[in-house]
Each structure stands twice: as structure tokens, then as C-alpha cells.
Short mmCIF file of C-alpha atoms in Angstrom, two decimals:
data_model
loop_
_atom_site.label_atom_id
_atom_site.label_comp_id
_atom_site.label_asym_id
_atom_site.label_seq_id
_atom_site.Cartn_x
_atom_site.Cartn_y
_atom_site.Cartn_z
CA UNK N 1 40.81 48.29 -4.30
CA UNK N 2 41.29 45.67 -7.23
CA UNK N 3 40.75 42.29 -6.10
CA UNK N 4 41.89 38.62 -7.36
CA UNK N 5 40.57 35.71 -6.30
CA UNK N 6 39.92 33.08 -9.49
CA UNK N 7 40.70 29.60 -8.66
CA UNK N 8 38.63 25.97 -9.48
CA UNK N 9 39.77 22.56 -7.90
CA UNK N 10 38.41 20.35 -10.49
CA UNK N 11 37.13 17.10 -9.38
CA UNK N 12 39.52 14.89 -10.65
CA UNK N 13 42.26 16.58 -7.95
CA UNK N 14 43.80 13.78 -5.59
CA UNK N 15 46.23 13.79 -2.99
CA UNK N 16 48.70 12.45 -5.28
CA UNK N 17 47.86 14.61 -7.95
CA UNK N 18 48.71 17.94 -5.77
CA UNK N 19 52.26 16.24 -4.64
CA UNK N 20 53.03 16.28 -8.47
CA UNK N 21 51.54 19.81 -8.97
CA UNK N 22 54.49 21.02 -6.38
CA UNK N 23 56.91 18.95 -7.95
CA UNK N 24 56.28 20.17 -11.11
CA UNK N 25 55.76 23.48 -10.16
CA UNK N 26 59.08 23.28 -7.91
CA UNK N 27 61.05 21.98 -10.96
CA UNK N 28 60.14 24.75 -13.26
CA UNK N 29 60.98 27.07 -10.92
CA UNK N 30 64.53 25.90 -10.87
CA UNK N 31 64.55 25.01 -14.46
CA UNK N 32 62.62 27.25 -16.71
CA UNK N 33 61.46 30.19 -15.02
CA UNK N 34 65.21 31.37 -14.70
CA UNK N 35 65.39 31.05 -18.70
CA UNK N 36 61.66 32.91 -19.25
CA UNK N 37 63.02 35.67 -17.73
CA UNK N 38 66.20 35.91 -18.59
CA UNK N 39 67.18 38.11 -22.01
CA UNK N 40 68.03 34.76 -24.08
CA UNK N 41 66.73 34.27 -27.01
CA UNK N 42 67.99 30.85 -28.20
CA UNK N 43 66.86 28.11 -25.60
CA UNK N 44 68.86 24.63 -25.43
CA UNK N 45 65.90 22.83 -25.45
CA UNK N 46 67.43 19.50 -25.15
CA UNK N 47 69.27 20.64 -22.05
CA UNK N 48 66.02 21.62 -20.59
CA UNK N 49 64.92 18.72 -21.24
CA UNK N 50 67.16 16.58 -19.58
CA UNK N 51 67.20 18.92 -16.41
CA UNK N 52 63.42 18.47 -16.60
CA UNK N 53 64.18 14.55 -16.55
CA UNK N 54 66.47 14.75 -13.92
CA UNK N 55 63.96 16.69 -11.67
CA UNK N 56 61.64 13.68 -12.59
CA UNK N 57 58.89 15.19 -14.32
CA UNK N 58 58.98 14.08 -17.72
CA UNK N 59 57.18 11.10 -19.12
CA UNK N 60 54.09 11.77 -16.46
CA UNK N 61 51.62 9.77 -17.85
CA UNK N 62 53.27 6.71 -19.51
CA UNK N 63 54.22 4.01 -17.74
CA UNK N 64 56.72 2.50 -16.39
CA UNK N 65 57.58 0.05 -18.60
CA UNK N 66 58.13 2.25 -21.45
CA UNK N 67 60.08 5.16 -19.83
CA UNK N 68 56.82 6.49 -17.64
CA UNK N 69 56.41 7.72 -14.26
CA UNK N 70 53.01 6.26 -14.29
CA UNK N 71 51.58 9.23 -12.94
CA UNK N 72 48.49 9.54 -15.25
CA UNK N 73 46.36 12.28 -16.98
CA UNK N 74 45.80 14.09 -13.47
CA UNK N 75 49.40 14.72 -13.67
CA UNK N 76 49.98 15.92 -17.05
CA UNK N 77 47.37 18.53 -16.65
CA UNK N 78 49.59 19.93 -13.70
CA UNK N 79 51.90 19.75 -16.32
CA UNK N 80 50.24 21.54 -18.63
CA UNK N 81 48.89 24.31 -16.24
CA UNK N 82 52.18 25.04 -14.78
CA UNK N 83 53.47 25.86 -18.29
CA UNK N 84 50.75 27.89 -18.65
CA UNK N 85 52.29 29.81 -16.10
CA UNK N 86 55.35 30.22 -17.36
CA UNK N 87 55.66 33.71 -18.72
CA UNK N 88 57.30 32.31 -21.82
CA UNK N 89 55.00 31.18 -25.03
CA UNK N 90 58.12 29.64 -26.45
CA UNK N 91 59.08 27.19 -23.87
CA UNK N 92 54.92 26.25 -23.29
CA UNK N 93 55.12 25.86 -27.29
CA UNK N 94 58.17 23.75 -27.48
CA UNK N 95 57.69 21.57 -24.70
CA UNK N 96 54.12 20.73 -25.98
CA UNK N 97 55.31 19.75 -28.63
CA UNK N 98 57.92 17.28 -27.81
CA UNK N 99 56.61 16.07 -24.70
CA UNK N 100 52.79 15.89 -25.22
CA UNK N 101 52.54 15.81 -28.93
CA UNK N 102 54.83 13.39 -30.50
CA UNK N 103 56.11 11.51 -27.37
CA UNK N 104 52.65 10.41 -26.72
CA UNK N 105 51.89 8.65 -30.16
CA UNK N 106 55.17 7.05 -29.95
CA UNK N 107 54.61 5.65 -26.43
CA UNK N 108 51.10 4.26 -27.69
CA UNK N 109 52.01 2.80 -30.96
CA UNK N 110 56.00 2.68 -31.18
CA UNK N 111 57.68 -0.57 -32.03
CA UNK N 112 60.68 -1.66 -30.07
CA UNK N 113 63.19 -0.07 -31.83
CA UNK N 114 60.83 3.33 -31.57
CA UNK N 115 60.97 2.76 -28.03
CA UNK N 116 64.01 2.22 -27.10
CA UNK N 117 66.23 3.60 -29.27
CA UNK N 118 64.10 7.14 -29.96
CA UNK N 119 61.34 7.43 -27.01
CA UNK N 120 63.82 6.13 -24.16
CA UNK N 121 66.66 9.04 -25.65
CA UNK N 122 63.51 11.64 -26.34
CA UNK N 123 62.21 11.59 -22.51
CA UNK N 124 65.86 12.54 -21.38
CA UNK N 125 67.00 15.08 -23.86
CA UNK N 126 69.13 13.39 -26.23
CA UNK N 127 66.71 13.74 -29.12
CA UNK N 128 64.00 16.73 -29.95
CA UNK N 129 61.12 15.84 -31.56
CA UNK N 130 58.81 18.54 -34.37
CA UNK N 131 55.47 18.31 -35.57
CA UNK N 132 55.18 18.39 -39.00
CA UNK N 133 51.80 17.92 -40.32
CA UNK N 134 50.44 21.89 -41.42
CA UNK N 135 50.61 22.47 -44.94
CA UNK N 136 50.36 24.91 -47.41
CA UNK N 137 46.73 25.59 -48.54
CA UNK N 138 45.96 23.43 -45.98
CA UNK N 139 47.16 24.03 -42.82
CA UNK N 140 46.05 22.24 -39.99
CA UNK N 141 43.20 20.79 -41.44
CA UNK N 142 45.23 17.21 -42.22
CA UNK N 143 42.08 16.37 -44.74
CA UNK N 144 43.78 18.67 -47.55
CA UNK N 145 47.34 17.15 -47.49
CA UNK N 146 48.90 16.64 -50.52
CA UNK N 147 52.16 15.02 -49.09
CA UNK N 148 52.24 11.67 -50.11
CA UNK N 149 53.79 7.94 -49.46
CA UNK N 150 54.23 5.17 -51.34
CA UNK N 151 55.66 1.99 -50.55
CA UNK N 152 58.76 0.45 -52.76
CA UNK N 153 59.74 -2.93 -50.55
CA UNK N 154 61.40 -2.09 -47.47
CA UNK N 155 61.34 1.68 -47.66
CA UNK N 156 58.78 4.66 -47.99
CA UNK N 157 59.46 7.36 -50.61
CA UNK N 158 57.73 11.07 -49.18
CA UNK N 159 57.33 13.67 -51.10
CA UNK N 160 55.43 17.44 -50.15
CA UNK N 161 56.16 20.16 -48.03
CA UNK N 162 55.39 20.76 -44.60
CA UNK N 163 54.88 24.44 -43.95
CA UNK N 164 55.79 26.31 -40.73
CA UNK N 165 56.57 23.98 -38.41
CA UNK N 166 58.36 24.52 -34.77
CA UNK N 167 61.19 23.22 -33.60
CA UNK N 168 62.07 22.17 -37.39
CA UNK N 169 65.31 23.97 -37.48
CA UNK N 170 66.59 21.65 -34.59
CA UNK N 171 64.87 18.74 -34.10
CA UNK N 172 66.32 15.08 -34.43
CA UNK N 173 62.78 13.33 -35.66
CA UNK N 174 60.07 14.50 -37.29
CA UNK N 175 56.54 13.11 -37.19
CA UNK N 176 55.12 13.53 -40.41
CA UNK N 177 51.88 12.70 -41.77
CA UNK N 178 51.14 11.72 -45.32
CA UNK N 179 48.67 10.21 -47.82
CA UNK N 180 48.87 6.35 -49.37
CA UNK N 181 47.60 6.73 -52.67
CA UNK N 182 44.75 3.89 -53.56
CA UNK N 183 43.27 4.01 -50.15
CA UNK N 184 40.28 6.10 -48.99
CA UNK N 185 39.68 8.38 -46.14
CA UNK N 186 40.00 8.06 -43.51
CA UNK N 187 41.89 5.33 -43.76
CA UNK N 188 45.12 6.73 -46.05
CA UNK N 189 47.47 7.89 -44.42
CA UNK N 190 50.37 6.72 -42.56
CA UNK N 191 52.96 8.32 -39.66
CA UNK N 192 56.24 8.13 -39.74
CA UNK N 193 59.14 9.75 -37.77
CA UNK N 194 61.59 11.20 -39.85
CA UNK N 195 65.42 11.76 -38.65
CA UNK N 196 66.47 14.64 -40.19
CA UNK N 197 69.40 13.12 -41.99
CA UNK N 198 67.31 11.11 -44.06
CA UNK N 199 67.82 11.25 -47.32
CA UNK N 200 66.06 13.77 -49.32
CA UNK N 201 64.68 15.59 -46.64
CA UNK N 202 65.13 19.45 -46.85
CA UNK N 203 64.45 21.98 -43.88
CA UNK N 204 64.15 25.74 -45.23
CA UNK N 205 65.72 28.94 -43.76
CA UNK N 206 64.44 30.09 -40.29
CA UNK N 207 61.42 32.04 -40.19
CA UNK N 208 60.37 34.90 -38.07
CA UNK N 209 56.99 34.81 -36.18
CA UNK N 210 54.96 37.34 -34.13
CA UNK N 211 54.93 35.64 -30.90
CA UNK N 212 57.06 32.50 -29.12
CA UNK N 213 60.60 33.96 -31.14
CA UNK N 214 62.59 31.35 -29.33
CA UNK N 215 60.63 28.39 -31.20
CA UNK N 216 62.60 28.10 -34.44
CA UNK N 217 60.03 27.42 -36.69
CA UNK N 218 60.84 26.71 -40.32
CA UNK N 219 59.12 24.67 -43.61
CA UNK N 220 60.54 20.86 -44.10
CA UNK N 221 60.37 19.57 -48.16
CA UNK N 222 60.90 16.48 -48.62
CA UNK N 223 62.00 15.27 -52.09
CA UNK N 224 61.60 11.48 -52.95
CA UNK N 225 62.68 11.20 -49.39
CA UNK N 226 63.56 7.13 -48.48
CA UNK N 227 62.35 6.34 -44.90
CA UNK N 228 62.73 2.47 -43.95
CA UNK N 229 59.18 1.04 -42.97
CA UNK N 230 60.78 0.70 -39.38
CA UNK N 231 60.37 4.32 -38.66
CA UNK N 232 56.31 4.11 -39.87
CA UNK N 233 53.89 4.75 -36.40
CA UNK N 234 51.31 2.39 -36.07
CA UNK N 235 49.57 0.30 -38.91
CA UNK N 236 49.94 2.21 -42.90
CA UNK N 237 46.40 3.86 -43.37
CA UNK N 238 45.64 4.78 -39.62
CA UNK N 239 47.73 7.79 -39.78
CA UNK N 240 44.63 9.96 -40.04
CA UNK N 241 43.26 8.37 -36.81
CA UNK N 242 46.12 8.55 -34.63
CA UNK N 243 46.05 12.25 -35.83
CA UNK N 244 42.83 13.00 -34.85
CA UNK N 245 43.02 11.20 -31.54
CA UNK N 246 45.75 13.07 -30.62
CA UNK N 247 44.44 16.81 -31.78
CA UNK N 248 41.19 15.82 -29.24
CA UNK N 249 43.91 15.11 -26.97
CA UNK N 250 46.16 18.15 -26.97
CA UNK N 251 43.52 20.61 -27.44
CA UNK N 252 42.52 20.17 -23.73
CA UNK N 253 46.14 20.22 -22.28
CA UNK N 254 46.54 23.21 -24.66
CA UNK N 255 43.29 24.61 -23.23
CA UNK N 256 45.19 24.27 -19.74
CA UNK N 257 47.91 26.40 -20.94
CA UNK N 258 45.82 29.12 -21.75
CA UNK N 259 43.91 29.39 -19.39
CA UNK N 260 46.71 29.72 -17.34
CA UNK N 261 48.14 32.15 -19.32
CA UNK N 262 45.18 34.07 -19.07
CA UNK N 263 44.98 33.49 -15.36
CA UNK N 264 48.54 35.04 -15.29
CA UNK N 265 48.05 37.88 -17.29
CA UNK N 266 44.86 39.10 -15.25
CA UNK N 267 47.01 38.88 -11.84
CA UNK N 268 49.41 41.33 -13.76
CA UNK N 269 46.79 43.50 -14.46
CA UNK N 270 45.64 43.79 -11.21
CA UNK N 271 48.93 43.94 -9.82
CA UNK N 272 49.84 46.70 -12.40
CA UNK N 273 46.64 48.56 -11.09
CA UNK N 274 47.11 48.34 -7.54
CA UNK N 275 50.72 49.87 -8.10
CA UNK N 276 49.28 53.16 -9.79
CA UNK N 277 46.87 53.13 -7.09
CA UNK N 278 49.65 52.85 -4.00
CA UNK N 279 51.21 55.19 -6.06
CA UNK N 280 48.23 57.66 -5.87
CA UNK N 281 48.16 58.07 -9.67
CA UNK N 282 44.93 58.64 -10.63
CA UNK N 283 42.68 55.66 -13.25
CA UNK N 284 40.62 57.23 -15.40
CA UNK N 285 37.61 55.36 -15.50
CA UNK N 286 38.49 52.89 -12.63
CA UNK N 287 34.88 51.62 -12.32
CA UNK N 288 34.36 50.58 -15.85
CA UNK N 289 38.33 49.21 -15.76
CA UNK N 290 36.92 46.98 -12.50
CA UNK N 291 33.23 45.80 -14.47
CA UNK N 292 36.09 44.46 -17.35
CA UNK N 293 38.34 42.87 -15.11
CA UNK N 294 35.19 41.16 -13.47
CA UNK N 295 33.58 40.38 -16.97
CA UNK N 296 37.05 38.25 -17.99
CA UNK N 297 37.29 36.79 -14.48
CA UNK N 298 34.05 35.49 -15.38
CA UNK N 299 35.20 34.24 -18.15
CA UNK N 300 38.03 32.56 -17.28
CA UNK N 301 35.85 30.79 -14.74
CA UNK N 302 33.78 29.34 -17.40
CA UNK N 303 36.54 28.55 -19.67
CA UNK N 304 38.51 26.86 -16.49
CA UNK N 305 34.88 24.74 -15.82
CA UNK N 306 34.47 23.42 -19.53
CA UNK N 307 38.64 22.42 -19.65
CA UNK N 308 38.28 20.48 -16.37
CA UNK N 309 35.19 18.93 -17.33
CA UNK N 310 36.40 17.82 -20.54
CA UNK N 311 39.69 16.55 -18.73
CA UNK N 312 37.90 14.82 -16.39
CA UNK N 313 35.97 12.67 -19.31
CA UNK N 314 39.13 11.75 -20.91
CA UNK N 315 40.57 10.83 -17.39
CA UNK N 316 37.50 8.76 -17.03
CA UNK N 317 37.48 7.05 -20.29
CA UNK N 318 34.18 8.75 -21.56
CA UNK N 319 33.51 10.78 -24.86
CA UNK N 320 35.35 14.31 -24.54
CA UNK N 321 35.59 14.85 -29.30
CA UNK N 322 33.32 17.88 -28.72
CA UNK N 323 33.63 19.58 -25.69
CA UNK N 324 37.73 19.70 -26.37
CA UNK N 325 37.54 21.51 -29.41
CA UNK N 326 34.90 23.92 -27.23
CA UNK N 327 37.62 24.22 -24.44
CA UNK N 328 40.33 25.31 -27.44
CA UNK N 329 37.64 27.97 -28.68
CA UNK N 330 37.34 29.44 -25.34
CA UNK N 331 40.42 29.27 -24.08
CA UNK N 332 42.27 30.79 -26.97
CA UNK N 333 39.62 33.53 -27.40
CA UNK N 334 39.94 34.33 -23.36
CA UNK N 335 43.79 34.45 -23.96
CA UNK N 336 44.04 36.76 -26.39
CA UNK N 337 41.14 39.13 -25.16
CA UNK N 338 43.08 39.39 -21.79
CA UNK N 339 46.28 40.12 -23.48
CA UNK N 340 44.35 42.71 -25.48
CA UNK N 341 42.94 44.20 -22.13
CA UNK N 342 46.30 44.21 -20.70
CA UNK N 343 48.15 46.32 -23.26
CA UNK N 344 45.17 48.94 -23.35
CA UNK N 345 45.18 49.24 -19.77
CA UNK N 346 49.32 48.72 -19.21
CA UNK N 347 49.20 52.26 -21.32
CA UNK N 348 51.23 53.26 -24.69
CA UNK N 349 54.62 51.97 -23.53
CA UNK N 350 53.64 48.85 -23.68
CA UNK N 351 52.92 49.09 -27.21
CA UNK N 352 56.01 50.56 -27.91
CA UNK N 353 58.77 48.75 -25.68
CA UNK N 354 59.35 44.80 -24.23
CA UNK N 355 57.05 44.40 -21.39
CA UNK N 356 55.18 41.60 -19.25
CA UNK N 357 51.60 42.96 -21.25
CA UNK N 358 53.45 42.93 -24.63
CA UNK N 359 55.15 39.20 -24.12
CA UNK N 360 51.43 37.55 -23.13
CA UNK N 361 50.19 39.71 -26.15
CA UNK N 362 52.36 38.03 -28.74
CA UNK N 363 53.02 34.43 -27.63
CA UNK N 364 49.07 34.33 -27.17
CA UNK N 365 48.33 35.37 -30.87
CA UNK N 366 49.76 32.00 -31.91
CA UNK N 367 47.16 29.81 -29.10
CA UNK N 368 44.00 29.89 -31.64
CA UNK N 369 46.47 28.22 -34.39
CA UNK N 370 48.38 25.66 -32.46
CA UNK N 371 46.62 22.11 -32.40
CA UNK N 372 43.91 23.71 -34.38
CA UNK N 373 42.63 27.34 -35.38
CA UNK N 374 39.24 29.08 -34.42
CA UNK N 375 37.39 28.14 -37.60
CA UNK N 376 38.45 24.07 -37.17
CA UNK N 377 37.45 24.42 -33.71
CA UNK N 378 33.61 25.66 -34.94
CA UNK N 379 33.67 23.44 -37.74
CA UNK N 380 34.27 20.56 -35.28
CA UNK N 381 32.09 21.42 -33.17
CA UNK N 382 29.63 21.82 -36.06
CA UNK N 383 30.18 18.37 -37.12
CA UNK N 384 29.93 16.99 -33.99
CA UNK N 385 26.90 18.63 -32.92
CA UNK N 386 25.36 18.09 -36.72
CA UNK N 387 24.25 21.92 -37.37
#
């Protein structure tokens, strides 16, 4: 019989940290495992959101004086892992986004208005935030941008295009990341968020995407765009730094995700095998089907080890640039190779027709692009290790 038994308490696991894990995991549950499984296709994210707030479990790791639970980094990797476990690529996608992308670089650097007036609404679903930093030609790699800023007294005028980005369609702000003309790297570009009234700003037509279908993703152009200097994040030129510190960042929540998508996806093989077994259907090849299932339990167990190592550095303050860009390369790569093994072994239908298998296989295409693809991950890791 087909076994499963692949689970690592990372150090860093307290007391307090498992009470949030059930909280969390408790308020999904109620909240957003009803909508993963459900046959909707157009979420109302800011709803979820605010039913998210209510269950308190938004905010985790700020505190309190800006909106926070002050329930740390242990916390927001429960986060992370529990919607990793959410059979729904969208909602993990979205979520991220809003909640551990952009919220956290306003928390850190927003000024008062940012705070209270955008952060404050954010956290309890009055406002959705997007992303918008890829590019084309560029795309994640925020060294190529060509979107520029230039100052003219009080206000900013933006011009480029931002290509692809989620949540576009709907959101209320969007970060966006451009160049200052004069300066040099890495010290030229400057954050702002963006409310999608402003003037000049331009978000195209829905487009259509392999995986995560409920993310509306769409391209935002912005055309001599005026944005007051009271929406810029942080200091003009440190855009690119606030950038990168946050990519290091996400990349090991993101690497939680996965591998609990991964995690997921191999219990559904299992349980998928067991069935034609109780069934007495005959699998072809069941020893070699058990030496794969052991090979990616193995892996998962090393990509699990490297994520909580690195999460346990930038818990602890200490330097976590290289090993989070190795966690994204693993995880992303595990994802998608169990979602691989999962439709071969799920059989033909899968292929063909709407299925747990086929669900995991699509929304974990899109894992080795979000908060950086495969090739930035080795080129980081090139650059950090100096091959």
C-alpha cells in the first residue's frame, strides 16, 4: 500500500506560532476553501478580504500601531503555507499580492496619509492593491525598465507600459516602479502607488492565462500620467532597493506556497492510488509508480528544509539574498514536476476534462514566473555566489 507521511517542524515553530497556524487555517476554511471549490469563476476579492479581516488574520506581521496584529514572520509563513493549501492558484496569487507584496512596502515606508488613508482601508477590504512592475522586453527583471518619472513641482509625470499584471483589471492602487532620468543605478528609480483614476493612466482589455483564471490580469499604460509626490513610496531613487528587498522577501513566502502545493498534490496522488487499489483495479507498473512518488517526497523534503532555513534567517535578522532565490528554484521546479506526475498517473481524463490533477497542473505553471522566473533565480544565484 501507498504511504504518506512528509512533514518538517522547522525550528522557528513556537507555541504561539501554532495557535495562529489553526487560526489561520480555521479561517480559510470558512472563508476561502468554500470559494476554491465552488464553480465561480469571478472572486470578490475585496469581500474576501474583509471576511479575512474580520476572522483576524490579516496584517500578521505589522504592528500594531500601523494596522498589525504584531504577530511576526513566524506567522505569515503559516500564512503563506496555508494558502499553499488551498486548492486554488488564483486566490494564493491574489492574496500574495495584496497582502504580502504591496501591503508590506507600504507598512515599511508609507507616509501618514499612505497609512491611514490607503494601508488602514487595504488591510480590511475597502481597497485592492496590483503589482505593476513586469514589462515588456523586460519582464521581471526591473533592471530593463523603460517606464520613466520625472518630476514637474508637486507632481510626477509616468509614462511606459506595464505588461501583464494581476489584479489590474480591479484594483484601486497600483504600485508601480519607474526610472528618474539623470540618476544612476541602482539608485533611479522611484515607487509610487497609483489610484487608478489618475489621470492618464490606461488599463488594457482582460487577458486570458493558462493557470489562476480568476486573477484578472491585464497590461496598465500610462500616458503622461500626473501622480502628486504624496503618493511616491519611500525616498525618489530607492525604488530599485525597496524592489529588490521585497523580491528576496516574497520569494520565500512564495516558496511556502509551493511547497505546499506540492505537498497537496502528492496526498492526491496517493489518495487517487489507494482508491484504484480498494477498488481492485489493477496499476501497471505500481513499483516504479511507488520509487517516483518516493523520489518527489524526497524532494519536497529538501525543498521544505532550504525554505525553512532561509525563513528562519530572515526571522533572525541574518543574510537570506541567496538561499531565497534557491528556495524559489526548487520550489517552483518541485511544483510543477508533481503536477506533471499527477496528470500522467491521474490517466487521460485528466488531460481532457476539469479535475483536482489538471487545476494543480495549471495554476502551478505560473509559480516559476511570479516574484521571479527560473533563469533570474540562477542568475541570482550566480551573482551572489560569483560563478
Amino acid at each position: 500500500m501507498l504511504e504518506s507521511n512528509h512533514s518538517i517542524t522547522p525550528q522557528w515553530m513556537s507555541q504561539d506560532c501554532l495557535a495562529w497556524s489553526k487560526r489561520i487555517n480555521n479561517g480559510f476554511d470558512e472563508v476561502l476553501m468554500p470559494i476554491a471549490t465552488s464553480n465561480v469563476t469571478k472572486y470578490d476579492y475585496k469581500g474576501i478580504i474583509k471576511a479575512l479581516h474580520d476572522k483576524g488574520i490579516t496584517g500578521l506581521r505589522f504592528d500594531d500601531e500601523r494596522d498589525g496584529l504584531k504577530a511576526g514572520l513566524p506567522a505569515q509563513a503559516m500564512f503563506a503555507e496555508a494558502l499553499g493549501r488551498v486548492p486554488c492558484g488564483a486566490l494564493g496569487m491574489s492574496l500574495t499580492i495584496h497582502l504580502d507584496m504591496v501591503a508590506p512596502m507600504v507598512h515599511q515606508l508609507g507616509n501618514t496619509r499612505q497609512l491611514k488613508d490607503i494601508l488602514h482601508h487595504a488591510l480590511r477590504g475597502r481597497f485592492l492593491f496590483s503589482h505593476a512592475v513586469t514589462e515588456p522586453n523586460a519582464g521581471s527583471d526591473i533592471r530593463m525598465m523603460k517606464t520613466t518619472a520625472v518630476k514637474k513641482g508637486d507632481e510626477w509625470i509616468i509614462n511606459g507600459t506595464k505588461k501583464m499584471i494581476s489584479l489590474a483589471p480591479i484594483a484601486d492602487y497600483h504600485f508601480v516602479l519607474a526610472t528618474v532620468e539623470g540618476k544612476a543605478p541602482p539608485f533611479n528609480m522611484v515607487a509610487f502607488l497609483i489610484p487608478k483614476h489618475a489621470p492618464g493612466v490606461v488599463v488594457g482589455p482582460l487577458q486570458r492565462t493558462l493557470g489562476n483564471q480568476a486573477c484578472p490580469v491585464a497590461d496598465i499604460e500610462f500616458h503622461n500620467a500626473k501622480v502628486s509626490d504624496s503618493l511616491r513610496l519611500g525616498q525618489a531613487g530607492m525604488g530599485f532597493i525597496l524592489q529588490m528587498q521585497q523580491f528576496v522577501q516574497e520569494r520565500i513566502l512564495s516558496s511556502l506556497r509551493a511547497n505546499e502545493m506540492a505537498k497537496s498534490c502528492l496526498s492526491e496522488i496517493i489518495k487517487h492510488l489507494k482508491a484504484r487499489e480498494v477498488a481492485g483495479k489493477p496499476i501497471a507498473q505500481i513499483d516504479s509508480i511507488r520509487h517516483r512518488i518516493a523520489h518527489l517526497t524526497a524532494e519536497l523534503y529538501q525543498s521544505q528544509s532550504a525554505t525553512y532555513v532561509a525563513m528562519g534567517r530572515w526571522i533572525n535578522d541574518d543574510d537570506y539574498d541567496s538561499l531565497s532565490a534557491t528556495c524559489k528554484l526548487l520550489s517552483s521546479r518541485l511544483a510543477k514536476q508533481v503536477t506533471r506526475e499527477a496528470m500522467q498517473l491521474g490517466g487521460v481524463g485528466h488531460y481532457q476534462n476539469a479535475s483536482v490533477f489538471s487545476g494543480y497542473f495549471r495554476d502551478a505553471r505560473l509559480l516559476s514566473i511570479s516574484t521571479g522566473s527560473d533563469e533570474m533565480m540562477l542568475k541570482s544565484i550566480a551573482s551572489s555566489e560569483q560563478y
